[in-house]
mmCIF file of C-alpha atoms in Angstrom:
data_model
loop_
_atom_site.group_PDB
_atom_site.id
_atom_site.type_symbol
_atom_site.label_atom_id
_atom_site.label_comp_id
_atom_site.label_asym_id
_atom_site.label_seq_id
_atom_site.Cartn_x
_atom_site.Cartn_y
_atom_site.Cartn_z
ATOM 1 C CA MET A 1 59.954 42.883 57.838
ATOM 2 C CA SER A 2 59.024 40.086 55.442
ATOM 3 C CA ILE A 3 60.958 37.727 53.189
ATOM 4 C CA GLU A 4 60.020 35.894 50.034
ATOM 5 C CA PRO A 5 60.425 32.131 50.505
ATOM 6 C CA THR A 6 62.066 30.074 47.790
ATOM 7 C CA LYS A 7 59.750 27.993 45.656
ATOM 8 C CA GLU A 8 61.225 24.860 47.218
ATOM 9 C CA ASP A 9 60.472 26.068 50.760
ATOM 10 C CA LEU A 10 56.981 27.142 49.762
ATOM 11 C CA ARG A 11 56.349 23.815 48.043
ATOM 12 C CA GLY A 12 57.258 21.985 51.247
ATOM 13 C CA GLN A 13 54.598 23.955 53.126
ATOM 14 C CA VAL A 14 51.977 23.444 50.413
ATOM 15 C CA GLU A 15 52.604 19.700 50.298
ATOM 16 C CA ALA A 16 52.425 19.415 54.083
ATOM 17 C CA TRP A 17 49.065 21.215 54.269
ATOM 18 C CA VAL A 18 47.354 19.478 51.339
ATOM 19 C CA VAL A 19 48.419 16.038 52.586
ATOM 20 C CA THR A 20 46.841 16.756 55.978
ATOM 21 C CA TYR A 21 43.856 18.735 54.628
ATOM 22 C CA PRO A 22 43.187 17.710 50.976
ATOM 23 C CA ASP A 23 40.185 20.070 50.755
ATOM 24 C CA LEU A 24 42.593 23.028 50.857
ATOM 25 C CA GLU A 25 43.560 22.268 47.233
ATOM 26 C CA ASP A 26 40.212 23.748 46.210
ATOM 27 C CA GLU A 27 40.342 26.605 48.720
ATOM 28 C CA LEU A 28 43.520 28.458 47.810
ATOM 29 C CA PRO A 29 42.819 31.604 49.924
ATOM 30 C CA LYS A 30 42.521 29.434 53.051
ATOM 31 C CA LEU A 31 45.683 27.534 52.073
ATOM 32 C CA VAL A 32 47.595 30.824 51.682
ATOM 33 C CA GLU A 33 46.368 31.997 55.107
ATOM 34 C CA LYS A 34 47.423 28.713 56.747
ATOM 35 C CA ILE A 35 50.928 29.094 55.318
ATOM 36 C CA LYS A 36 51.120 32.737 56.454
ATOM 37 C CA ASP A 37 50.011 31.799 59.961
ATOM 38 C CA GLU A 38 52.689 29.112 60.087
ATOM 39 C CA ASN A 39 55.364 31.468 58.721
ATOM 40 C CA PRO A 40 54.570 35.039 59.841
ATOM 41 C CA ILE A 41 57.579 36.672 58.175
ATOM 42 C CA TRP A 42 56.943 35.108 54.787
ATOM 43 C CA LYS A 43 55.564 37.123 51.905
ATOM 44 C CA VAL A 44 53.379 34.453 50.323
ATOM 45 C CA SER A 45 52.382 34.803 46.652
ATOM 46 C CA PRO A 46 48.890 33.335 45.967
ATOM 47 C CA GLU A 47 49.852 32.931 42.298
ATOM 48 C CA LEU A 48 52.909 30.850 43.212
ATOM 49 C CA VAL A 49 50.860 28.734 45.630
ATOM 50 C CA LYS A 50 48.345 28.084 42.854
ATOM 51 C CA GLU A 51 51.171 27.107 40.485
ATOM 52 C CA ILE A 52 52.639 24.675 43.048
ATOM 53 C CA VAL A 53 49.246 23.068 43.727
ATOM 54 C CA LYS A 54 48.791 22.524 39.996
ATOM 55 C CA GLU A 55 52.245 20.925 39.715
ATOM 56 C CA ILE A 56 51.464 18.607 42.635
ATOM 57 C CA GLN A 57 48.171 17.547 41.052
ATOM 58 C CA GLU A 58 49.776 16.889 37.659
ATOM 59 C CA SER A 59 52.594 14.826 39.172
ATOM 60 C CA ARG A 60 50.258 12.378 40.867
ATOM 61 C CA PRO A 61 49.707 8.994 39.216
ATOM 62 C CA PRO A 62 46.186 8.407 37.970
ATOM 63 C CA PRO A 63 43.883 6.485 40.288
ATOM 64 C CA ILE A 64 44.024 2.703 39.922
ATOM 65 C CA VAL A 65 40.778 1.497 38.426
ATOM 66 C CA LYS A 66 39.878 -2.062 39.345
ATOM 67 C CA PRO A 67 39.036 -3.888 36.090
ATOM 68 C CA GLU A 68 35.755 -5.747 35.812
ATOM 69 C CA LYS A 69 37.532 -8.975 34.849
ATOM 70 C CA LEU A 70 41.068 -10.363 34.809
ATOM 71 C CA PHE A 71 43.149 -10.401 31.651
ATOM 72 C CA GLU A 72 44.356 -13.706 30.197
ATOM 73 C CA PHE A 73 47.777 -13.398 28.571
ATOM 74 C CA ASP A 74 48.108 -15.663 25.521
ATOM 75 C CA PHE A 75 51.737 -16.778 25.769
ATOM 76 C CA LEU A 76 51.338 -19.275 22.933
ATOM 77 C CA ASN A 77 50.332 -16.729 20.296
ATOM 78 C CA ALA A 78 51.817 -13.487 21.616
ATOM 79 C CA GLU A 79 53.874 -11.565 19.057
ATOM 80 C CA PRO A 80 56.412 -8.773 19.733
ATOM 81 C CA ALA A 81 55.457 -5.197 18.920
ATOM 82 C CA PRO A 82 57.984 -2.627 17.606
ATOM 83 C CA ILE A 83 59.455 -0.523 20.436
ATOM 84 C CA GLY A 84 61.373 2.112 18.460
ATOM 85 C CA ALA A 85 60.955 5.798 19.245
ATOM 86 C CA GLY A 86 57.766 7.134 17.672
ATOM 87 C CA LYS A 87 56.381 3.645 16.997
ATOM 88 C CA ILE A 88 53.688 3.946 19.682
ATOM 89 C CA ASP A 89 51.316 6.896 20.101
ATOM 90 C CA TRP A 90 50.464 6.605 23.793
ATOM 91 C CA ASN A 91 47.629 9.127 23.492
ATOM 92 C CA SER A 92 45.638 6.885 21.170
ATOM 93 C CA GLN A 93 47.109 3.424 21.849
ATOM 94 C CA GLU A 94 44.668 1.046 23.538
ATOM 95 C CA ILE A 95 45.893 -1.535 26.058
ATOM 96 C CA GLU A 96 44.326 -4.999 26.086
ATOM 97 C CA GLY A 97 45.963 -6.132 29.316
ATOM 98 C CA ILE A 98 49.108 -6.577 31.392
ATOM 99 C CA HIS A 99 50.927 -9.539 32.894
ATOM 100 C CA HIS A 100 53.327 -8.784 35.759
ATOM 101 C CA ALA A 101 56.251 -11.209 35.844
ATOM 102 C CA GLN A 102 57.577 -10.568 39.319
ATOM 103 C CA GLY A 103 61.331 -10.364 39.868
ATOM 104 C CA GLY A 104 63.597 -11.511 42.654
ATOM 105 C CA LEU A 105 64.611 -9.686 45.805
ATOM 106 C CA GLY A 106 64.976 -5.963 45.142
ATOM 107 C CA SER A 107 63.462 -6.133 41.645
ATOM 108 C CA THR A 108 60.118 -4.831 40.439
ATOM 109 C CA GLY A 109 60.083 -7.519 37.752
ATOM 110 C CA VAL A 110 58.837 -6.874 34.215
ATOM 111 C CA TYR A 111 55.441 -6.027 32.764
ATOM 112 C CA LEU A 112 54.273 -7.746 29.588
ATOM 113 C CA VAL A 113 51.924 -5.238 27.964
ATOM 114 C CA LYS A 114 49.552 -6.386 25.203
ATOM 115 C CA LEU A 115 48.893 -3.486 22.857
ATOM 116 C CA LYS A 116 45.696 -3.608 20.842
ATOM 117 C CA LYS A 117 46.469 -4.518 17.205
ATOM 118 C CA LYS A 118 50.242 -4.227 17.743
ATOM 119 C CA GLY A 119 51.547 -7.112 19.810
ATOM 120 C CA VAL A 120 53.430 -7.182 23.096
ATOM 121 C CA ILE A 121 56.044 -4.912 24.635
ATOM 122 C CA VAL A 122 57.986 -5.375 27.869
ATOM 123 C CA LEU A 123 58.255 -2.564 30.417
ATOM 124 C CA LYS A 124 60.737 -2.644 33.298
ATOM 125 C CA GLN A 125 62.325 -0.238 35.739
ATOM 126 C CA LYS A 126 65.314 1.708 34.460
ATOM 127 C CA VAL A 127 68.521 0.913 36.337
ATOM 128 C CA PRO A 128 71.254 3.539 36.879
ATOM 129 C CA ASP A 129 73.666 1.726 34.530
ATOM 130 C CA VAL A 130 71.127 1.045 31.780
ATOM 131 C CA ALA A 131 73.740 2.159 29.222
ATOM 132 C CA ARG A 132 75.763 -0.936 30.094
ATOM 133 C CA GLU A 133 72.745 -3.136 29.357
ATOM 134 C CA ILE A 134 72.299 -1.420 25.990
ATOM 135 C CA PHE A 135 76.001 -1.897 25.215
ATOM 136 C CA ALA A 136 75.858 -5.592 26.111
ATOM 137 C CA GLN A 137 72.836 -6.097 23.854
ATOM 138 C CA HIS A 138 74.598 -4.384 20.948
ATOM 139 C CA LEU A 139 77.770 -6.435 21.411
ATOM 140 C CA LEU A 140 75.898 -9.749 21.572
ATOM 141 C CA SER A 141 74.029 -8.829 18.396
ATOM 142 C CA LEU A 142 77.326 -8.109 16.630
ATOM 143 C CA PHE A 143 78.312 -11.701 17.409
ATOM 144 C CA ASP A 144 74.991 -12.950 15.978
ATOM 145 C CA ILE A 145 73.547 -13.788 19.395
ATOM 146 C CA ALA A 146 69.865 -12.974 19.697
ATOM 147 C CA ALA A 147 69.213 -10.477 22.500
ATOM 148 C CA PRO A 148 66.134 -8.248 22.915
ATOM 149 C CA VAL A 149 66.540 -4.581 22.005
ATOM 150 C CA ILE A 150 66.268 -2.096 24.884
ATOM 151 C CA ARG A 151 65.060 1.521 24.676
ATOM 152 C CA PRO A 152 65.144 3.859 27.688
ATOM 153 C CA LEU A 153 62.057 6.058 27.972
ATOM 154 C CA SER A 154 62.221 9.784 28.551
ATOM 155 C CA PHE A 155 60.452 10.786 31.755
ATOM 156 C CA ARG A 156 57.722 12.403 29.659
ATOM 157 C CA GLU A 157 57.080 9.207 27.705
ATOM 158 C CA PHE A 158 57.304 7.085 30.857
ATOM 159 C CA LYS A 159 54.670 9.277 32.498
ATOM 160 C CA ALA A 160 52.430 8.840 29.443
ATOM 161 C CA VAL A 161 52.934 5.051 29.606
ATOM 162 C CA SER A 162 52.174 5.005 33.352
ATOM 163 C CA GLU A 163 48.936 6.910 32.886
ATOM 164 C CA LYS A 164 47.870 4.636 30.043
ATOM 165 C CA LEU A 165 48.500 1.453 32.030
ATOM 166 C CA ALA A 166 46.693 2.534 35.214
ATOM 167 C CA PRO A 167 43.173 1.393 34.205
ATOM 168 C CA ALA A 168 44.284 -1.602 32.106
ATOM 169 C CA PRO A 169 43.140 -5.096 33.140
ATOM 170 C CA VAL A 170 45.783 -7.389 34.627
ATOM 171 C CA THR A 171 46.283 -11.126 34.924
ATOM 172 C CA VAL A 172 45.844 -13.064 38.129
ATOM 173 C CA LYS A 173 49.589 -12.630 38.741
ATOM 174 C CA GLY A 174 49.285 -9.094 40.105
ATOM 175 C CA THR A 175 48.684 -5.390 39.599
ATOM 176 C CA CYS A 176 50.575 -2.433 38.179
ATOM 177 C CA LEU A 177 50.897 -0.690 41.530
ATOM 178 C CA ASP A 178 54.719 -0.782 41.435
ATOM 179 C CA ILE A 179 54.726 1.230 38.201
ATOM 180 C CA HIS A 180 53.022 4.107 40.005
ATOM 181 C CA GLY A 181 55.072 3.761 43.188
ATOM 182 C CA PRO A 182 57.757 6.328 44.077
ATOM 183 C CA ARG A 183 60.620 3.929 43.381
ATOM 184 C CA MET A 184 59.810 3.262 39.733
ATOM 185 C CA GLN A 185 58.444 6.757 39.073
ATOM 186 C CA GLU A 186 61.741 8.233 40.230
ATOM 187 C CA ALA A 187 63.922 5.720 38.370
ATOM 188 C CA GLY A 188 61.970 5.798 35.100
ATOM 189 C CA GLY A 189 61.317 2.960 32.687
ATOM 190 C CA VAL A 190 62.735 1.034 29.754
ATOM 191 C CA LEU A 191 60.990 -0.754 26.931
ATOM 192 C CA MET A 192 62.356 -4.124 25.861
ATOM 193 C CA GLU A 193 61.479 -6.356 22.930
ATOM 194 C CA TYR A 194 59.169 -9.206 23.851
ATOM 195 C CA VAL A 195 60.726 -12.637 23.358
ATOM 196 C CA ARG A 196 58.485 -15.591 22.583
ATOM 197 C CA GLY A 197 59.581 -18.774 24.266
ATOM 198 C CA ASN A 198 60.392 -20.388 27.577
ATOM 199 C CA GLU A 199 63.219 -20.192 30.046
ATOM 200 C CA LEU A 200 65.824 -22.946 29.786
ATOM 201 C CA CYS A 201 64.521 -24.404 33.060
ATOM 202 C CA SER A 202 60.870 -24.516 31.929
ATOM 203 C CA PRO A 203 59.167 -27.933 32.189
ATOM 204 C CA LEU A 204 57.127 -27.041 29.092
ATOM 205 C CA LEU A 205 60.073 -27.601 26.751
ATOM 206 C CA ASN A 206 60.714 -31.342 27.253
ATOM 207 C CA LEU A 207 63.682 -31.385 24.882
ATOM 208 C CA SER A 208 65.082 -34.523 23.281
ATOM 209 C CA LYS A 209 68.740 -35.515 23.575
ATOM 210 C CA GLY A 210 69.343 -34.458 19.983
ATOM 211 C CA GLU A 211 67.779 -31.053 20.600
ATOM 212 C CA LEU A 212 69.868 -30.583 23.729
ATOM 213 C CA MET A 213 73.078 -31.512 21.935
ATOM 214 C CA ALA A 214 72.300 -28.958 19.233
ATOM 215 C CA LEU A 215 71.736 -26.271 21.864
ATOM 216 C CA LEU A 216 75.015 -26.731 23.740
ATOM 217 C CA PRO A 217 77.285 -24.936 21.207
ATOM 218 C CA GLN A 218 74.797 -22.043 21.034
ATOM 219 C CA ILE A 219 74.694 -21.736 24.809
ATOM 220 C CA GLY A 220 78.482 -21.981 24.843
ATOM 221 C CA ARG A 221 78.608 -19.004 22.499
ATOM 222 C CA ILE A 222 76.557 -16.943 24.962
ATOM 223 C CA VAL A 223 78.777 -18.065 27.854
ATOM 224 C CA ALA A 224 81.870 -16.869 25.966
ATOM 225 C CA LEU A 225 80.410 -13.376 25.601
ATOM 226 C CA ASP A 226 79.405 -13.424 29.268
ATOM 227 C CA ILE A 227 83.069 -14.003 30.158
ATOM 228 C CA LEU A 228 84.093 -11.053 27.988
ATOM 229 C CA LEU A 229 81.463 -8.822 29.624
ATOM 230 C CA ASN A 230 81.909 -10.243 33.144
ATOM 231 C CA ASN A 231 78.163 -10.875 33.105
ATOM 232 C CA ALA A 232 77.727 -13.330 35.980
ATOM 233 C CA ASP A 233 73.922 -13.548 36.139
ATOM 234 C CA ARG A 234 73.443 -16.470 33.756
ATOM 235 C CA THR A 235 75.834 -19.378 34.369
ATOM 236 C CA PRO A 236 78.456 -20.082 37.072
ATOM 237 C CA PHE A 237 81.237 -20.761 34.540
ATOM 238 C CA LEU A 238 84.679 -20.031 36.055
ATOM 239 C CA ARG A 239 83.094 -19.975 39.522
ATOM 240 C CA ARG A 240 81.217 -16.692 39.048
ATOM 241 C CA GLY A 241 78.141 -16.923 41.269
ATOM 242 C CA ASP A 242 75.338 -19.466 41.352
ATOM 243 C CA GLY A 243 74.002 -18.899 37.834
ATOM 244 C CA ASN A 244 70.537 -17.951 36.624
ATOM 245 C CA SER A 245 69.362 -20.125 33.757
ATOM 246 C CA GLY A 246 66.192 -18.035 33.491
ATOM 247 C CA ASN A 247 68.279 -15.578 31.473
ATOM 248 C CA ILE A 248 68.521 -18.121 28.663
ATOM 249 C CA MET A 249 65.322 -18.267 26.626
ATOM 250 C CA LEU A 250 64.465 -20.981 24.114
ATOM 251 C CA SER A 251 61.977 -20.532 21.319
ATOM 252 C CA LYS A 252 60.714 -23.905 20.106
ATOM 253 C CA PRO A 253 58.714 -24.194 16.853
ATOM 254 C CA GLY A 254 55.074 -25.069 17.405
ATOM 255 C CA LYS A 255 53.657 -28.534 16.844
ATOM 256 C CA GLY A 256 53.884 -29.491 13.205
ATOM 257 C CA LYS A 257 56.145 -26.532 12.365
ATOM 258 C CA ALA A 258 59.658 -26.930 10.995
ATOM 259 C CA GLY A 259 62.664 -25.002 12.235
ATOM 260 C CA LYS A 260 65.430 -24.989 14.796
ATOM 261 C CA ILE A 261 65.102 -24.060 18.434
ATOM 262 C CA GLY A 262 66.140 -20.452 18.879
ATOM 263 C CA VAL A 263 68.348 -19.393 21.791
ATOM 264 C CA VAL A 264 67.963 -15.859 23.166
ATOM 265 C CA ALA A 265 70.117 -14.167 25.807
ATOM 266 C CA ILE A 266 68.183 -11.816 28.081
ATOM 267 C CA ASP A 267 69.061 -9.453 30.930
ATOM 268 C CA GLN A 268 72.792 -8.971 30.328
ATOM 269 C CA THR A 269 75.184 -6.173 31.197
ATOM 270 C CA VAL A 270 78.890 -5.385 31.170
ATOM 271 C CA SER A 271 80.593 -5.203 34.574
ATOM 272 C CA PRO A 272 84.110 -3.751 34.266
ATOM 273 C CA ILE A 273 86.404 -4.508 37.195
ATOM 274 C CA ASN A 274 88.297 -1.523 38.604
ATOM 275 C CA ASP A 275 90.149 -3.156 41.496
ATOM 276 C CA THR A 276 93.547 -4.383 40.257
ATOM 277 C CA GLU A 277 93.714 -7.409 42.551
ATOM 278 C CA ILE A 278 90.191 -8.590 41.684
ATOM 279 C CA LEU A 279 90.833 -7.956 37.995
ATOM 280 C CA ASN A 280 94.019 -10.026 38.014
ATOM 281 C CA LYS A 281 92.211 -12.916 39.735
ATOM 282 C CA TYR A 282 89.494 -12.765 37.071
ATOM 283 C CA LEU A 283 92.011 -12.708 34.223
ATOM 284 C CA ASP A 284 93.959 -15.586 35.792
ATOM 285 C CA ALA A 285 90.757 -17.643 36.071
ATOM 286 C CA ILE A 286 90.173 -17.110 32.347
ATOM 287 C CA SER A 287 93.730 -18.095 31.426
ATOM 288 C CA SER A 288 93.699 -21.223 33.601
ATOM 289 C CA ARG A 289 90.290 -22.583 32.502
ATOM 290 C CA ASN A 290 90.225 -26.373 32.182
ATOM 291 C CA ASP A 291 87.928 -29.349 31.649
ATOM 292 C CA THR A 292 86.768 -29.197 35.272
ATOM 293 C CA ASP A 293 85.273 -25.765 34.573
ATOM 294 C CA TYR A 294 83.504 -27.091 31.478
ATOM 295 C CA SER A 295 82.216 -30.140 33.363
ATOM 296 C CA SER A 296 80.835 -27.906 36.131
ATOM 297 C CA LEU A 297 79.068 -25.758 33.529
ATOM 298 C CA LEU A 298 77.583 -28.822 31.818
ATOM 299 C CA SER A 299 76.413 -30.156 35.179
ATOM 300 C CA PHE A 300 74.737 -26.823 35.977
ATOM 301 C CA LEU A 301 72.891 -26.789 32.650
ATOM 302 C CA CYS A 302 71.759 -30.418 32.947
ATOM 303 C CA ASN A 303 70.440 -29.819 36.462
ATOM 304 C CA GLU A 304 68.493 -26.781 35.270
ATOM 305 C CA ILE A 305 66.900 -28.419 32.228
ATOM 306 C CA VAL A 306 63.647 -30.207 33.035
ATOM 307 C CA SER A 307 63.889 -33.159 30.678
ATOM 308 C CA GLU A 308 64.482 -36.891 30.987
ATOM 309 C CA SER A 309 67.155 -36.514 28.325
ATOM 310 C CA ALA A 310 69.223 -34.036 30.344
ATOM 311 C CA SER A 311 70.753 -36.654 32.625
ATOM 312 C CA SER A 312 72.122 -38.520 29.591
ATOM 313 C CA LEU A 313 74.392 -35.551 28.832
ATOM 314 C CA LEU A 314 76.216 -35.795 32.156
ATOM 315 C CA ASN A 315 79.585 -37.552 31.971
ATOM 316 C CA ASN A 316 79.118 -37.694 28.211
ATOM 317 C CA PRO A 317 82.340 -36.806 26.299
ATOM 318 C CA GLU A 318 80.350 -35.613 23.265
ATOM 319 C CA SER A 319 78.236 -33.136 25.236
ATOM 320 C CA LEU A 320 81.308 -31.877 27.104
ATOM 321 C CA GLU A 321 83.066 -31.334 23.792
ATOM 322 C CA ALA A 322 79.986 -29.562 22.349
ATOM 323 C CA ILE A 323 79.796 -26.956 25.134
ATOM 324 C CA LYS A 324 83.585 -26.542 25.152
ATOM 325 C CA ASN A 325 83.786 -26.037 21.388
ATOM 326 C CA GLY A 326 80.969 -23.483 21.544
ATOM 327 C CA ILE A 327 82.936 -21.427 24.066
ATOM 328 C CA GLU A 328 86.434 -21.851 22.646
ATOM 329 C CA SER A 329 85.478 -21.163 19.025
ATOM 330 C CA THR A 330 83.735 -17.970 20.135
ATOM 331 C CA PHE A 331 86.799 -16.967 22.180
ATOM 332 C CA GLN A 332 88.868 -17.268 19.011
ATOM 333 C CA GLU A 333 86.360 -15.140 17.110
ATOM 334 C CA ILE A 334 86.496 -12.521 19.871
ATOM 335 C CA LYS A 335 90.314 -12.446 19.678
ATOM 336 C CA ARG A 336 90.130 -11.858 15.906
ATOM 337 C CA THR A 337 87.344 -9.289 15.739
ATOM 338 C CA GLY A 338 86.590 -8.255 19.326
ATOM 339 C CA GLU A 339 88.345 -4.879 19.371
ATOM 340 C CA GLU A 340 86.526 -3.664 16.247
ATOM 341 C CA ARG A 341 83.129 -4.928 17.410
ATOM 342 C CA ILE A 342 83.580 -3.426 20.887
ATOM 343 C CA LEU A 343 84.169 -0.005 19.317
ATOM 344 C CA THR A 344 81.118 -0.460 17.061
ATOM 345 C CA ALA A 345 78.973 -1.348 20.083
ATOM 346 C CA VAL A 346 80.257 1.715 21.983
ATOM 347 C CA LYS A 347 79.292 4.006 19.094
ATOM 348 C CA ALA A 348 75.844 2.396 18.778
ATOM 349 C CA THR A 349 75.252 2.751 22.517
ATOM 350 C CA ARG A 350 76.242 6.419 22.604
ATOM 351 C CA LYS A 351 73.974 7.094 19.640
ATOM 352 C CA LYS A 352 71.019 5.600 21.523
ATOM 353 C CA TYR A 353 71.975 6.770 25.005
ATOM 354 C CA SER A 354 74.415 9.681 25.252
ATOM 355 C CA LYS A 355 74.975 9.102 28.994
ATOM 356 C CA PHE A 356 77.304 6.166 28.231
ATOM 357 C CA ASP A 357 80.131 8.309 29.578
ATOM 358 C CA ASN A 358 82.239 5.589 31.206
ATOM 359 C CA ASN A 359 82.939 3.715 27.992
ATOM 360 C CA GLU A 360 86.727 4.258 28.142
ATOM 361 C CA LEU A 361 86.913 2.280 31.383
ATOM 362 C CA THR A 362 84.686 -0.374 29.854
ATOM 363 C CA GLN A 363 86.809 -0.623 26.701
ATOM 364 C CA LYS A 364 90.068 -0.958 28.650
ATOM 365 C CA PHE A 365 88.575 -3.755 30.742
ATOM 366 C CA LEU A 366 87.208 -5.614 27.717
ATOM 367 C CA LEU A 367 90.512 -5.420 25.830
ATOM 368 C CA LYS A 368 92.353 -6.865 28.840
ATOM 369 C CA VAL A 369 89.934 -9.779 28.824
ATOM 370 C CA VAL A 370 90.406 -10.256 25.082
ATOM 371 C CA ASP A 371 94.159 -10.593 25.633
ATOM 372 C CA ARG A 372 93.582 -13.500 28.037
ATOM 373 C CA LEU A 373 91.133 -15.537 25.944
#
């Protein structure tokens, strides 16, 4: 008596043998015999074994080719490349080099990829709730806050990107090994618009007092949207975490160039609160906000900014008023137009990413926050 194994069971045997004896990939009759010897009652199909071996070979990441020289990423002159669907033909697109900006604990960081003749794109690991990141980006844009566009990659396109990046030269900061690792290959990837500039805490900015004063209302505007979204990974306003000023980017005009400093919000999401008790505490914190909360926020920002002028903003009534007005005026705008813009952002998110299936919960949470602003 013999039985036909499922493809899954047979694949497990094939994988086990070829891992131990790689040469068996090229000697299919021997591989079939090994599996039969291991499982005497199995009726093993050579054609199915051949098909499984081919699938295993095609699923492997390409070998990492060590480049002859390191790549030097030109941060000063880098320009963003378009990331829309169909904008990049990965079969013909040449890669000049990659810079790996490593992330914190549990993060694979982001990869700045310089495309030949096209500019720079940003690749990062897809998170399970990527739809919430897309929604947050859309909502910030509706309030005229600059935030980089995000586009999730299909697994087919992500595989094409992975294969293209394997032999590309990298900077001294690291390799692309994480892209080909099981964690990122299973999760998939997202493309994000490249943002020119520096983090708020960068020592390269060296902002004047006047420049800092002009930035405070703009940062306050971002903080107001963070409160609406319950996005705690930027500032500790209303005692929400330690803050991460690296998620505020500043784009300063080059030497001799006119123009204002641009403020860009990066790496945001919406975090609806389901627990009634926790939600009520959050809403109460919003309703009871006071000057102590604004002073703590100003202190956080001044401590993060690497500039001799930053200390002059502390205990300064004008700077406190600037950050407060930025937040409060945006709260008023949210109360007037928030419901309509939230719905617009939901529709835009579902159009780009149909898996945004928890948007009713998100909308209910956001509208409760709007009522307390």
